[in-house]
């Protein structure tokens, strides 16, 4: 199975700053089948990015995804107060589907 | 808009069977476009995909759970369900139902698509 490792574990930033989150796969993910989710306390995850770089419906353009092979990145260009949350990457290239361990973006 | 809601017992004894139901509202589970999934999240926040089902009843399971798992669908009630047998404390988690297929594609319930809609989750604790 593909293991996804996210870094850093916690990112401490101020509103308005840029956030860069990393997701590294244990083997190459073909066809860019990687997604990013946002989760807030007491809620299910919300899909932000699919196919590495496509924004899901209703997701603001301050969220962007990039990468290929084994290295992927989620960038939040300017943090809004509602962006402080936990972010997960997920691969749906090969079975079983797997998730990264998450990155917490907290207010500095 | 479409919403998903999990329901079921919050406490299950070890060795017994965990049962949960996901009710789909605001849309039909039988639309044909979507597949339906169960995912769980451990207390330490790790997420694990459990399995997929199509409205026809076809399923696709995580191999690590396959021997204990049954996922079924009731199109008349617009629901799908999860049964996990012989549970232990390691099965304590928040269980989510989700929709898959809005982006990407599925072949025989093996989906190359993200989970585009999630329920709120149901906490299930396994304890005597």
Coordinates of C-alpha atoms in Angstrom, one line a residue:
Chain A
X1 CA 0.0 0.0 0.0
X2 CA 1.1 3.6 -0.6
X3 CA 2.1 5.4 2.6
X4 CA 1.6 9.2 2.6
X5 CA 3.8 11.3 4.9
X6 CA 2.7 14.9 5.5
X7 CA 5.0 17.6 6.8
X8 CA 5.2 19.6 8.9
X9 CA 3.0 18.2 11.6
X10 CA 2.0 21.6 12.7
X11 CA 2.3 25.0 10.9
X12 CA 2.0 28.1 13.1
X13 CA 1.2 31.2 10.9
X14 CA -0.6 34.5 11.1
X15 CA -3.7 35.5 9.0
X16 CA -2.5 36.9 5.7
X17 CA 0.6 34.7 5.5
X18 CA 1.3 31.9 3.0
X19 CA 1.0 28.3 4.0
X20 CA 2.9 25.5 2.2
X21 CA 2.0 21.9 3.1
X22 CA 3.8 18.9 1.9
X23 CA 2.7 15.3 1.1
X24 CA 5.2 12.7 0.1
X25 CA 4.3 9.2 -1.2
X26 CA 6.2 6.0 -0.6
X27 CA 5.9 5.2 -4.3
X28 CA 5.0 7.1 -7.4
X29 CA 1.3 8.1 -7.8
X30 CA 0.5 7.8 -11.4
X31 CA -2.2 9.8 -13.1
X32 CA -1.9 12.5 -10.4
X33 CA -4.7 10.9 -8.4
X34 CA -4.1 12.9 -5.2
X35 CA -6.6 15.0 -3.2
X36 CA -6.4 17.4 -0.3
X37 CA -9.1 17.8 2.4
X38 CA -9.7 20.3 5.2
X39 CA -11.2 19.2 8.5
X40 CA -12.5 21.4 11.3
X41 CA -13.4 20.2 14.8
X42 CA -16.6 18.1 14.9
X43 CA -16.9 18.0 11.1
X44 CA -16.2 15.6 8.4
X45 CA -13.4 16.4 6.0
X46 CA -14.2 18.8 3.1
X47 CA -12.7 18.1 -0.4
X48 CA -10.5 21.0 -1.5
X49 CA -8.3 19.7 -4.3
X50 CA -8.6 16.7 -6.6
X51 CA -6.3 15.3 -9.4
X52 CA -3.4 17.1 -7.7
X53 CA -4.4 20.6 -8.8
X54 CA -8.1 20.9 -9.6
X55 CA -10.2 22.9 -7.1
X56 CA -13.5 21.3 -6.0
X57 CA -16.7 23.2 -6.5
X58 CA -16.9 26.3 -4.3
X59 CA -13.3 26.3 -3.1
X60 CA -11.6 29.7 -3.2
X61 CA -8.7 30.3 -5.5
X62 CA -6.3 31.0 -2.6
X63 CA -6.1 27.2 -2.4
X64 CA -3.9 25.6 -5.0
X65 CA -2.2 22.2 -5.4
X66 CA 0.8 21.0 -7.3
X67 CA 3.2 18.1 -7.7
X68 CA 3.8 14.8 -9.4
X69 CA 5.4 11.4 -8.8
X70 CA 6.0 11.2 -5.0
X71 CA 6.0 14.9 -4.0
X72 CA 2.9 17.0 -3.7
X73 CA 2.1 20.4 -2.2
X74 CA -1.0 22.3 -1.0
X75 CA -0.5 26.1 -0.9
X76 CA -2.8 28.6 0.7
X77 CA -1.8 31.9 -0.7
X78 CA -3.1 34.2 2.1
X79 CA -4.5 32.6 5.2
X80 CA -8.0 33.7 6.2
X81 CA -9.3 33.1 9.8
X82 CA -11.5 30.2 8.6
X83 CA -8.5 28.4 7.1
X84 CA -7.0 27.4 10.4
X85 CA -7.7 23.7 10.5
X86 CA -6.2 20.2 9.8
X87 CA -5.4 19.3 6.2
X88 CA -5.0 15.7 4.9
X89 CA -3.8 14.4 1.6
X90 CA -5.2 11.2 0.0
X91 CA -4.2 9.0 -2.9
X92 CA -6.8 7.2 -5.0
X93 CA -4.4 5.8 -7.5
X94 CA -4.0 2.3 -6.1
X95 CA -5.9 0.2 -3.7
X96 CA -6.2 0.4 -0.8
X97 CA -7.0 4.2 -0.8
X98 CA -4.7 5.8 1.8
X99 CA -4.5 9.1 3.7
X100 CA -1.6 11.1 5.1
X101 CA -1.4 11.7 8.8
X102 CA -2.4 15.4 8.6
X103 CA -0.9 18.9 9.0
X104 CA -2.4 21.3 11.6
X105 CA -2.4 24.9 10.5
X106 CA -2.7 26.9 13.7
X107 CA -2.8 30.6 14.5
X108 CA 0.5 32.0 15.6
Chain B
X1 CA -28.4 19.8 -1.5
X2 CA -27.4 16.2 -0.9
X3 CA -26.5 15.4 2.7
X4 CA -25.3 12.2 4.4
X5 CA -26.1 11.3 8.0
X6 CA -24.6 8.4 10.0
X7 CA -26.6 6.6 12.7
X8 CA -26.2 3.7 15.0
X9 CA -25.1 2.6 18.5
X10 CA -22.3 4.6 20.0
X11 CA -21.1 1.8 22.3
X12 CA -20.3 -1.8 21.2
X13 CA -18.9 -4.6 23.3
X14 CA -15.7 -6.4 22.3
X15 CA -16.3 -9.5 20.0
X16 CA -19.7 -8.1 19.0
X17 CA -20.8 -6.6 15.6
X18 CA -20.7 -2.9 14.9
X19 CA -23.6 -1.7 12.8
X20 CA -24.0 1.7 11.3
X21 CA -26.4 3.2 8.7
X22 CA -25.9 6.2 6.4
X23 CA -29.0 8.0 5.2
X24 CA -28.8 10.0 2.0
X25 CA -31.1 13.0 1.8
X26 CA -31.7 15.6 -0.9
X27 CA -30.9 13.2 -3.7
X28 CA -31.2 9.6 -4.8
X29 CA -28.6 7.0 -3.8
X30 CA -29.6 5.2 -7.0
X31 CA -28.7 8.1 -9.3
X32 CA -26.1 5.9 -11.0
X33 CA -23.4 8.5 -11.1
X34 CA -22.1 8.0 -7.6
X35 CA -20.6 5.3 -5.4
X36 CA -20.8 5.3 -1.7
X37 CA -18.2 4.7 0.9
X38 CA -17.3 4.2 4.6
X39 CA -14.2 5.7 6.1
X40 CA -13.1 5.8 9.8
X41 CA -10.9 8.2 11.8
X42 CA -9.1 6.9 14.8
X43 CA -8.7 9.0 18.0
X44 CA -5.2 9.9 17.0
X45 CA -6.7 11.4 13.8
X46 CA -5.5 8.9 11.2
X47 CA -8.0 8.1 8.5
X48 CA -8.7 4.6 7.0
X49 CA -10.8 3.8 4.0
X50 CA -13.2 0.9 4.8
X51 CA -15.1 0.1 1.6
X52 CA -17.3 1.2 -1.3
X53 CA -20.7 0.1 -2.6
X54 CA -22.8 0.9 -5.7
X55 CA -26.6 1.0 -5.7
X56 CA -26.6 -2.4 -7.4
X57 CA -25.1 -3.9 -4.3
X58 CA -21.6 -4.4 -5.8
X59 CA -18.9 -3.8 -3.2
X60 CA -15.2 -3.2 -2.9
X61 CA -13.5 -3.6 0.5
X62 CA -10.2 -2.7 2.1
X63 CA -8.3 -6.0 2.2
X64 CA -7.3 -5.4 5.8
X65 CA -11.0 -5.5 6.9
X66 CA -12.5 -7.7 4.3
X67 CA -12.9 -10.8 6.5
X68 CA -15.0 -9.0 9.1
X69 CA -16.8 -6.5 6.8
X70 CA -20.2 -6.4 5.2
X71 CA -21.5 -3.3 3.4
X72 CA -25.0 -3.3 2.0
X73 CA -27.5 -1.0 0.4
X74 CA -31.3 -0.4 0.8
X75 CA -32.4 1.7 -2.2
X76 CA -36.0 1.9 -1.0
X77 CA -34.8 3.7 2.2
X78 CA -32.0 5.6 0.4
X79 CA -29.6 4.1 2.9
X80 CA -26.4 2.1 2.9
X81 CA -25.0 0.2 5.9
X82 CA -21.8 -1.1 7.5
X83 CA -21.4 -4.2 9.6
X84 CA -18.0 -5.0 11.2
X85 CA -17.8 -8.2 13.2
X86 CA -15.6 -9.4 16.0
X87 CA -14.7 -5.8 17.1
X88 CA -11.9 -4.9 19.5
X89 CA -10.8 -1.7 21.1
X90 CA -8.8 -1.0 18.0
X91 CA -12.0 -0.5 16.1
X92 CA -12.9 2.5 18.3
X93 CA -13.2 5.5 15.8
X94 CA -15.4 8.1 14.3
X95 CA -17.1 6.4 11.3
X96 CA -17.9 8.5 8.3
X97 CA -20.0 7.8 5.2
X98 CA -19.1 9.6 2.0
X99 CA -19.9 9.9 -1.6
X100 CA -17.4 9.2 -4.4
X101 CA -17.5 9.6 -8.2
X102 CA -18.2 13.3 -8.8
X103 CA -14.6 13.7 -10.0
X104 CA -12.8 10.8 -11.6
X105 CA -14.2 7.3 -12.4
X106 CA -15.0 3.9 -10.9
X107 CA -14.4 0.5 -12.4
X108 CA -16.5 -2.2 -10.6
X109 CA -16.6 -0.1 -7.4
X110 CA -12.8 0.4 -7.4
X111 CA -12.8 4.1 -7.6
X112 CA -10.2 6.5 -8.9
X113 CA -12.0 9.5 -7.5
X114 CA -11.9 11.5 -4.3
X115 CA -14.6 11.6 -1.6
X116 CA -16.5 14.7 -2.6
X117 CA -19.1 14.7 0.2
X118 CA -18.9 13.5 3.8
X119 CA -21.3 13.0 6.7
X120 CA -20.7 14.5 10.1
X121 CA -19.5 11.2 11.5
X122 CA -20.6 8.8 14.3
X123 CA -18.3 8.0 17.2
X124 CA -18.3 4.3 18.0
X125 CA -16.5 3.1 21.1
X126 CA -15.7 -0.5 21.7
X127 CA -15.6 -1.3 25.4
X128 CA -17.1 -3.7 27.9

